[in-house]
Short mmCIF file of C-alpha atoms in Angstrom, two decimals:
data_model
loop_
_atom_site.label_atom_id
_atom_site.label_comp_id
_atom_site.label_asym_id
_atom_site.label_seq_id
_atom_site.Cartn_x
_atom_site.Cartn_y
_atom_site.Cartn_z
CA UNK A 1 164.86 198.24 70.65
CA UNK A 2 162.66 198.66 68.00
CA UNK A 3 159.61 197.54 70.56
CA UNK A 4 159.92 200.02 72.64
CA UNK A 5 160.28 203.03 69.77
CA UNK A 6 157.11 201.55 68.64
CA UNK A 7 155.94 202.96 72.30
CA UNK A 8 157.98 205.87 73.09
CA UNK A 9 158.35 207.10 69.59
CA UNK A 10 161.00 209.77 68.72
CA UNK A 11 158.83 210.83 65.28
CA UNK A 12 156.38 213.12 65.54
CA UNK A 13 153.01 211.61 64.89
CA UNK A 14 150.53 213.28 62.92
CA UNK A 15 147.74 210.68 62.93
CA UNK A 16 147.14 207.15 63.64
CA UNK A 17 145.75 204.66 61.15
CA UNK A 18 143.82 201.95 62.09
CA UNK A 19 141.73 199.05 61.05
CA UNK A 20 137.94 198.31 62.85
CA UNK A 21 137.04 194.55 62.96
CA UNK A 22 133.76 194.52 65.01
CA UNK A 23 134.49 198.57 66.50
CA UNK A 24 137.82 197.12 67.89
CA UNK A 25 141.22 198.59 66.78
CA UNK A 26 143.55 195.42 65.46
CA UNK A 27 146.95 197.27 64.58
CA UNK A 28 148.32 200.88 65.24
CA UNK A 29 150.24 202.25 63.13
CA UNK A 30 152.58 205.38 62.99
CA UNK A 31 152.10 208.69 61.18
CA UNK A 32 152.66 208.25 57.20
CA UNK A 33 156.24 208.82 55.93
CA UNK A 34 157.64 209.63 52.40
CA UNK A 35 160.05 207.32 53.17
CA UNK A 36 160.48 204.56 50.26
CA UNK A 37 160.51 201.41 51.42
CA UNK A 38 160.95 198.13 49.80
CA UNK A 39 159.77 194.58 51.80
CA UNK A 40 160.39 191.14 49.90
CA UNK A 41 157.62 188.75 50.63
CA UNK A 42 157.19 185.15 49.88
CA UNK A 43 154.03 183.81 50.05
CA UNK A 44 152.08 180.47 48.60
CA UNK A 45 151.30 180.22 44.87
CA UNK A 46 147.90 179.29 45.63
CA UNK A 47 147.49 182.45 47.19
CA UNK A 48 148.39 184.60 44.41
CA UNK A 49 145.12 185.41 43.14
CA UNK A 50 143.94 187.57 45.87
CA UNK A 51 147.44 188.41 47.36
CA UNK A 52 148.84 190.06 44.16
CA UNK A 53 145.57 192.37 43.65
CA UNK A 54 145.83 193.31 47.74
CA UNK A 55 149.46 194.17 47.09
CA UNK A 56 148.89 196.23 43.81
CA UNK A 57 145.41 198.21 45.80
CA UNK A 58 148.03 198.50 48.89
CA UNK A 59 151.21 199.96 46.79
CA UNK A 60 148.90 202.35 45.19
CA UNK A 61 147.27 203.77 48.28
CA UNK A 62 151.07 204.05 49.68
CA UNK A 63 153.41 205.13 46.58
CA UNK A 64 155.75 205.15 49.15
CA UNK A 65 155.89 201.03 50.07
CA UNK A 66 157.02 198.53 47.66
CA UNK A 67 155.85 195.12 48.22
CA UNK A 68 157.60 192.42 46.25
CA UNK A 69 156.33 188.85 46.54
CA UNK A 70 157.38 185.91 45.22
CA UNK A 71 155.13 182.75 45.04
CA UNK A 72 156.27 179.03 45.88
CA UNK A 73 153.99 175.96 45.83
CA UNK A 74 153.64 174.76 49.70
CA UNK A 75 157.11 172.38 49.77
CA UNK A 76 159.01 175.02 47.90
CA UNK A 77 158.26 177.79 50.52
CA UNK A 78 159.21 175.21 53.31
CA UNK A 79 162.61 174.16 51.54
CA UNK A 80 163.31 177.83 50.22
CA UNK A 81 162.84 179.42 53.50
CA UNK A 82 164.76 177.26 55.54
CA UNK A 83 167.88 177.40 53.18
CA UNK A 84 167.60 181.27 53.20
CA UNK A 85 167.82 180.79 56.71
CA UNK A 86 170.88 179.02 56.67
CA UNK A 87 172.47 181.63 54.19
CA UNK A 88 171.60 184.85 56.10
CA UNK A 89 168.81 185.28 52.88
CA UNK A 90 165.16 185.52 54.44
CA UNK A 91 162.71 187.67 53.02
CA UNK A 92 161.63 190.95 55.24
CA UNK A 93 158.25 188.53 55.80
CA UNK A 94 157.23 185.02 54.86
CA UNK A 95 154.25 182.87 55.20
CA UNK A 96 154.66 180.05 57.43
CA UNK A 97 152.61 177.57 59.26
CA UNK A 98 152.91 177.01 63.24
CA UNK A 99 154.43 174.53 64.86
CA UNK A 100 157.82 172.49 65.41
CA UNK A 101 158.54 172.26 61.88
CA UNK A 102 158.09 175.93 60.65
CA UNK A 103 157.42 178.52 62.53
CA UNK A 104 159.46 177.83 66.01
CA UNK A 105 162.41 176.86 64.03
CA UNK A 106 162.80 180.82 62.75
CA UNK A 107 161.95 181.43 66.72
CA UNK A 108 164.37 179.04 68.08
CA UNK A 109 167.13 180.28 65.67
CA UNK A 110 166.74 184.06 66.94
CA UNK A 111 165.81 185.03 62.72
CA UNK A 112 162.11 186.84 63.43
CA UNK A 113 161.02 189.82 65.13
CA UNK A 114 159.60 189.24 68.58
CA UNK A 115 156.39 191.21 68.48
CA UNK A 116 155.39 190.55 71.93
CA UNK A 117 155.39 194.32 73.37
CA UNK A 118 153.86 195.46 70.27
CA UNK A 119 151.00 193.26 70.47
CA UNK A 120 150.91 194.11 74.07
CA UNK A 121 150.42 197.60 73.23
CA UNK A 122 148.27 197.31 70.55
CA UNK A 123 145.92 195.00 72.58
CA UNK A 124 145.85 191.90 70.25
CA UNK A 125 144.97 189.58 72.94
CA UNK A 126 141.18 191.17 72.16
CA UNK A 127 141.66 190.99 68.49
CA UNK A 128 142.74 187.83 67.39
CA UNK A 129 141.88 184.56 68.83
CA UNK A 130 143.44 183.14 71.98
CA UNK A 131 144.10 179.79 70.28
CA UNK A 132 145.70 181.49 67.25
CA UNK A 133 148.15 183.55 69.40
CA UNK A 134 149.59 180.46 71.57
CA UNK A 135 150.44 179.21 68.45
CA UNK A 136 152.60 182.03 67.28
CA UNK A 137 154.22 181.87 70.30
CA UNK A 138 157.64 180.39 71.17
CA UNK A 139 158.72 180.26 74.93
CA UNK A 140 157.88 183.56 76.37
CA UNK A 141 157.89 185.38 72.56
CA UNK A 142 155.59 185.98 70.07
CA UNK A 143 157.59 185.58 66.95
CA UNK A 144 154.12 185.93 64.23
CA UNK A 145 150.95 187.43 63.49
CA UNK A 146 147.84 184.91 63.38
CA UNK A 147 146.62 184.93 59.40
CA UNK A 148 143.96 181.91 59.66
CA UNK A 149 142.84 179.82 61.94
CA UNK A 150 141.83 176.45 61.13
CA UNK A 151 140.57 173.08 62.95
CA UNK A 152 140.13 169.62 61.47
CA UNK A 153 136.33 168.31 62.50
CA UNK A 154 134.36 165.73 61.07
CA UNK A 155 132.29 166.63 57.93
CA UNK A 156 129.41 164.48 57.53
CA UNK A 157 126.52 163.97 54.82
CA UNK A 158 123.32 164.94 56.40
CA UNK A 159 121.05 163.44 54.31
CA UNK A 160 122.61 160.10 55.12
CA UNK A 161 122.43 160.55 58.90
CA UNK A 162 118.78 161.53 57.85
CA UNK A 163 118.16 157.86 56.18
CA UNK A 164 119.39 156.01 58.79
CA UNK A 165 118.18 157.44 61.48
CA UNK A 166 121.40 158.87 62.71
CA UNK A 167 122.07 161.83 65.34
CA UNK A 168 125.33 163.56 65.78
CA UNK A 169 127.16 161.91 68.07
CA UNK A 170 128.75 163.70 71.26
CA UNK A 171 130.78 160.98 72.41
CA UNK A 172 133.10 158.68 71.38
CA UNK A 173 130.79 155.51 72.24
CA UNK A 174 128.38 157.39 70.20
CA UNK A 175 130.45 158.07 67.49
CA UNK A 176 131.18 154.06 67.05
CA UNK A 177 127.50 153.47 67.23
CA UNK A 178 126.95 155.52 64.25
CA UNK A 179 129.86 153.58 62.48
CA UNK A 180 128.48 150.37 63.48
CA UNK A 181 125.09 151.37 61.60
CA UNK A 182 126.69 152.63 58.69
CA UNK A 183 128.67 149.66 57.91
CA UNK A 184 125.34 147.45 58.35
CA UNK A 185 124.02 149.66 55.73
CA UNK A 186 126.94 148.98 53.44
CA UNK A 187 127.83 152.89 53.61
CA UNK A 188 131.77 153.43 54.95
CA UNK A 189 132.10 155.58 57.67
CA UNK A 190 135.13 157.11 57.17
CA UNK A 191 136.94 158.65 54.38
CA UNK A 192 140.96 158.79 53.85
CA UNK A 193 143.74 157.69 52.23
CA UNK A 194 147.04 155.77 53.51
CA UNK A 195 149.63 157.28 50.81
CA UNK A 196 152.38 159.32 52.71
CA UNK A 197 150.36 158.31 56.17
CA UNK A 198 149.54 162.14 56.55
CA UNK A 199 145.41 161.68 55.96
CA UNK A 200 145.29 158.39 58.23
CA UNK A 201 147.54 160.49 61.06
CA UNK A 202 144.39 162.48 61.59
CA UNK A 203 142.51 159.79 62.77
CA UNK A 204 145.61 158.52 64.84
CA UNK A 205 146.12 162.09 66.65
CA UNK A 206 141.96 162.69 67.44
CA UNK A 207 142.41 158.97 68.93
CA UNK A 208 145.68 159.79 70.97
CA UNK A 209 144.13 162.95 72.25
CA UNK A 210 141.00 160.65 73.58
CA UNK A 211 143.00 157.91 75.02
CA UNK A 212 146.13 160.36 76.32
CA UNK A 213 144.18 163.38 77.72
CA UNK A 214 145.30 166.91 77.18
CA UNK A 215 148.52 166.38 79.25
CA UNK A 216 150.06 163.60 78.15
CA UNK A 217 149.24 163.91 74.09
CA UNK A 218 151.21 167.43 74.73
CA UNK A 219 153.88 165.29 76.36
CA UNK A 220 154.25 162.47 73.69
CA UNK A 221 154.13 164.95 70.85
CA UNK A 222 157.10 166.96 72.90
CA UNK A 223 159.18 163.58 72.94
CA UNK A 224 159.00 163.64 76.80
CA UNK A 225 156.70 160.93 77.62
CA UNK A 226 158.08 157.20 76.54
CA UNK A 227 156.12 156.17 73.52
CA UNK A 228 156.59 152.55 73.82
CA UNK A 229 155.31 152.05 77.69
CA UNK A 230 152.15 154.25 77.09
CA UNK A 231 148.93 152.95 77.50
CA UNK A 232 147.56 155.33 75.57
CA UNK A 233 149.44 154.72 72.27
CA UNK A 234 148.72 150.93 72.61
CA UNK A 235 145.20 151.80 73.13
CA UNK A 236 145.20 153.90 69.99
CA UNK A 237 147.15 151.86 67.63
CA UNK A 238 144.69 149.23 68.83
CA UNK A 239 141.67 150.95 68.14
CA UNK A 240 143.13 152.71 64.30
CA UNK A 241 143.77 148.27 63.70
CA UNK A 242 140.25 147.40 65.10
CA UNK A 243 138.59 150.46 62.69
CA UNK A 244 140.21 149.03 59.67
CA UNK A 245 139.32 145.40 60.21
CA UNK A 246 135.00 146.44 60.73
CA UNK A 247 135.22 148.59 57.79
CA UNK A 248 135.05 151.86 59.19
CA UNK A 249 137.54 153.17 56.17
CA UNK A 250 136.89 153.20 52.28
CA UNK A 251 137.79 150.11 50.69
CA UNK A 252 141.67 150.00 49.66
CA UNK A 253 142.82 153.43 51.70
CA UNK A 254 145.75 152.06 52.67
CA UNK A 255 147.09 152.38 48.94
CA UNK A 256 144.69 155.14 47.91
CA UNK A 257 145.54 158.93 47.43
CA UNK A 258 144.45 161.06 50.28
CA UNK A 259 143.24 163.92 48.00
CA UNK A 260 140.56 161.29 47.11
CA UNK A 261 139.18 161.60 50.05
CA UNK A 262 136.40 164.28 49.56
CA UNK A 263 135.67 162.79 46.81
CA UNK A 264 134.11 159.24 48.30
CA UNK A 265 132.07 162.13 50.81
CA UNK A 266 131.07 163.65 47.77
CA UNK A 267 129.96 160.79 46.19
CA UNK A 268 128.25 158.89 49.46
CA UNK A 269 130.39 156.15 49.29
CA UNK A 270 131.69 157.33 52.57
CA UNK A 271 129.72 159.04 55.59
CA UNK A 272 132.38 161.05 57.36
CA UNK A 273 135.74 162.72 56.65
CA UNK A 274 138.24 164.35 59.30
CA UNK A 275 139.25 167.56 57.17
CA UNK A 276 139.78 171.21 57.60
CA UNK A 277 137.41 173.87 57.39
CA UNK A 278 138.18 174.44 53.41
CA UNK A 279 135.93 171.63 53.28
CA UNK A 280 133.46 174.12 53.14
CA UNK A 281 134.98 176.39 50.24
CA UNK A 282 135.06 173.05 48.20
CA UNK A 283 131.46 172.28 48.80
CA UNK A 284 130.53 175.72 47.42
CA UNK A 285 133.02 176.11 44.48
CA UNK A 286 131.84 172.47 43.24
CA UNK A 287 127.80 173.49 43.43
CA UNK A 288 127.16 170.30 46.12
CA UNK A 289 123.96 170.96 47.97
CA UNK A 290 124.95 172.43 51.17
CA UNK A 291 122.11 171.34 52.29
CA UNK A 292 123.21 167.71 52.28
CA UNK A 293 126.64 168.84 54.74
CA UNK A 294 127.56 169.77 58.41
CA UNK A 295 130.03 169.20 60.89
CA UNK A 296 130.65 168.69 64.36
CA UNK A 297 134.02 168.17 66.92
CA UNK A 298 135.66 164.44 67.18
CA UNK A 299 134.87 163.80 70.47
CA UNK A 300 138.07 163.57 72.10
CA UNK A 301 137.03 164.04 75.71
CA UNK A 302 135.90 161.75 78.55
CA UNK A 303 132.87 161.94 80.70
CA UNK A 304 130.84 163.69 77.91
CA UNK A 305 132.99 166.42 77.36
CA UNK A 306 133.66 167.31 74.05
CA UNK A 307 137.21 167.69 74.49
CA UNK A 308 139.99 169.62 72.58
CA UNK A 309 139.93 169.72 68.92
CA UNK A 310 142.66 169.31 66.56
CA UNK A 311 143.58 172.83 65.20
CA UNK A 312 146.55 175.43 63.44
CA UNK A 313 146.90 178.44 62.81
CA UNK A 314 148.44 180.05 59.26
CA UNK A 315 150.80 183.11 59.75
CA UNK A 316 153.35 185.32 58.66
CA UNK A 317 156.88 185.87 60.09
CA UNK A 318 159.23 188.75 60.13
CA UNK A 319 162.88 189.42 59.58
CA UNK A 320 164.26 190.40 62.76
CA UNK A 321 166.44 192.81 60.93
CA UNK A 322 163.55 195.01 59.73
CA UNK A 323 164.59 198.87 60.05
CA UNK A 324 161.89 201.01 61.92
CA UNK A 325 161.01 202.31 58.42
CA UNK A 326 160.07 198.68 57.28
CA UNK A 327 158.55 197.74 60.39
CA UNK A 328 156.06 200.58 60.22
CA UNK A 329 155.55 199.72 56.39
CA UNK A 330 155.04 195.83 57.23
CA UNK A 331 152.16 197.02 59.60
CA UNK A 332 150.49 199.34 57.87
CA UNK A 333 150.16 196.69 55.23
CA UNK A 334 148.84 194.11 57.51
CA UNK A 335 146.51 196.49 59.00
CA UNK A 336 145.30 197.05 54.63
CA UNK A 337 144.99 193.38 53.99
CA UNK A 338 142.14 192.39 57.16
CA UNK A 339 140.54 195.60 56.71
CA UNK A 340 136.95 196.21 55.53
CA UNK A 341 137.73 197.63 52.28
CA UNK A 342 140.48 194.84 51.61
CA UNK A 343 137.87 191.81 52.58
CA UNK A 344 135.24 193.52 50.79
CA UNK A 345 137.30 194.06 47.78
CA UNK A 346 139.03 190.57 47.68
CA UNK A 347 136.79 187.75 48.36
CA UNK A 348 139.09 185.10 47.80
CA UNK A 349 141.37 186.07 50.81
CA UNK A 350 141.57 182.99 52.39
CA UNK A 351 139.26 182.46 55.62
CA UNK A 352 138.71 182.11 58.24
CA UNK A 353 140.94 184.84 59.61
CA UNK A 354 142.25 184.42 63.15
CA UNK A 355 140.41 187.66 64.09
CA UNK A 356 137.70 187.50 66.51
CA UNK A 357 134.20 188.11 65.65
CA UNK A 358 135.34 188.31 61.89
CA UNK A 359 132.56 187.35 59.44
CA UNK A 360 133.15 184.69 57.28
CA UNK A 361 132.50 184.63 53.64
CA UNK A 362 129.32 183.06 51.93
CA UNK A 363 131.84 180.18 50.49
CA UNK A 364 132.87 179.47 54.29
CA UNK A 365 129.52 179.93 56.05
CA UNK A 366 129.28 176.08 56.27
CA UNK A 367 132.36 176.44 58.77
CA UNK A 368 130.68 179.35 60.87
CA UNK A 369 131.20 178.62 64.34
CA UNK A 370 134.00 176.45 64.23
CA UNK A 371 136.74 178.90 65.67
CA UNK A 372 134.42 179.69 68.38
CA UNK A 373 134.24 176.12 69.47
CA UNK A 374 138.15 175.40 69.04
CA UNK A 375 138.42 178.58 71.23
CA UNK A 376 136.02 177.30 73.75
CA UNK A 377 137.06 173.80 74.02
CA UNK A 378 140.75 174.58 73.33
CA UNK A 379 143.14 172.78 70.85
CA UNK A 380 146.20 170.64 70.20
CA UNK A 381 148.53 171.64 67.40
CA UNK A 382 148.18 168.75 64.32
CA UNK A 383 151.11 165.95 65.00
CA UNK A 384 153.18 166.94 61.44
CA UNK A 385 153.41 170.16 62.95
CA UNK A 386 154.49 169.05 66.40
CA UNK A 387 157.41 166.63 65.60
CA UNK A 388 160.47 166.55 63.53
CA UNK A 389 159.83 164.71 60.19
CA UNK A 390 162.44 161.75 61.40
CA UNK A 391 159.82 160.98 64.11
CA UNK A 392 156.85 161.71 61.83
CA UNK A 393 157.91 158.95 59.47
CA UNK A 394 158.37 156.54 61.57
CA UNK A 395 154.72 157.06 63.16
CA UNK A 396 153.54 156.58 59.65
CA UNK A 397 155.73 153.33 59.42
CA UNK A 398 154.08 152.44 62.17
CA UNK A 399 150.61 152.96 61.16
CA UNK A 400 151.24 150.93 57.90
CA UNK A 401 152.97 148.23 59.73
CA UNK A 402 150.15 147.89 61.96
CA UNK A 403 147.50 147.92 59.31
CA UNK A 404 149.37 144.99 57.22
CA UNK A 405 150.05 143.06 60.35
CA UNK A 406 153.33 143.34 60.53
CA UNK A 407 153.19 145.06 63.55
CA UNK A 408 151.57 144.37 66.65
CA UNK A 409 149.41 147.36 68.11
CA UNK A 410 150.88 146.69 71.38
CA UNK A 411 154.11 147.12 70.16
CA UNK A 412 153.95 150.09 67.44
CA UNK A 413 154.60 152.41 70.36
CA UNK A 414 158.13 150.75 70.77
CA UNK A 415 158.88 151.50 67.22
CA UNK A 416 158.43 154.80 67.20
CA UNK A 417 160.02 155.62 70.60
CA UNK A 418 163.31 153.58 68.86
CA UNK A 419 163.19 156.39 65.72
CA UNK A 420 162.83 159.11 68.68
CA UNK A 421 165.83 157.67 71.13
CA UNK A 422 168.01 157.74 67.53
CA UNK A 423 167.07 161.40 66.62
CA UNK A 424 168.00 162.49 70.25
CA UNK A 425 170.85 161.01 70.22
CA UNK A 426 171.74 162.22 66.86
CA UNK A 427 170.78 165.49 67.83
CA UNK A 428 172.72 166.10 71.33
#
């Protein structure tokens, strides 16, 4: 197998090429080869500005390696890789997200390269955030290279907090007290949008983590615990409806576009927003006063503990049919991609990376420390990456039904469980 050949190679190694981050080797690659190698790579369109230049610069330094990128929208890359998987035409490398609907599918179908032994040999556990590596695993194998680690935190307006004498909440009770004060002063605490259901889901899953705790939350998402009989599920839907009735969300949120949510915070209409680390770049790109923004972890823990944070990793997977030469070339490419040289030459590389102790760019400085807190607190994977789409649609429908008064909060779990039972019976 290729993995063992990486350790006991029959090729004479003249040099070892390495990348250093914080004084440690992230990748180890074999000696340069004159063999001509081509790698096809599917990647999102919104990364084209950085990656097209990265690829051009890499190929200039390595004339025997050709990287052929194809750029897709977020929805198209998800769709086309699934089509390619069914037809046996997957590219050599493809961008993906962690979770059931994404990376796990290709691992479970035996379609991607198992990096376990290579990672162990090259001490990836010392180079990458442990939480990021965990999200690249399926059962006992490592089936992806983590690129970007991001988490959902509460972004807030520091000036609004100061105006009303509010402190950063560290417990759930303190969070609700902050929200009550904001409502009393005519400020909506949280910004969200209900169209599609995915943005409201961010609040739902944070509440579910609080009420269920880590073990039950994971079991619910794994479809092992019954949603209909779960007290935590009933409490979550009840609290979500209560927050809506008390004005914790912006007016008309249920029919609002989720993409408008950030603007409510930027305008000061809302004081807080559950959002990923990209919020930092948006604040800088729009030239807002960075002193007016900060973030804190949604208090999902009990008894004063912070609790786990909602997080996910963006990654790259490799075709299981890569030749030895292609695998070497692929590792060399990713070695260059995150090298100090590349990060300096290509400032638009998506960040924060999943590397330990990596310095963030100026545009991401507001999110500094977020990954360290996620790694320390532990994380749960965002629900829309954890469950099948059919069940996700059932959760969205239950959310809407509760908000509209069509479903009682205590009955919403049963509605979701009906969808789960139907899904399971159809996939036996």
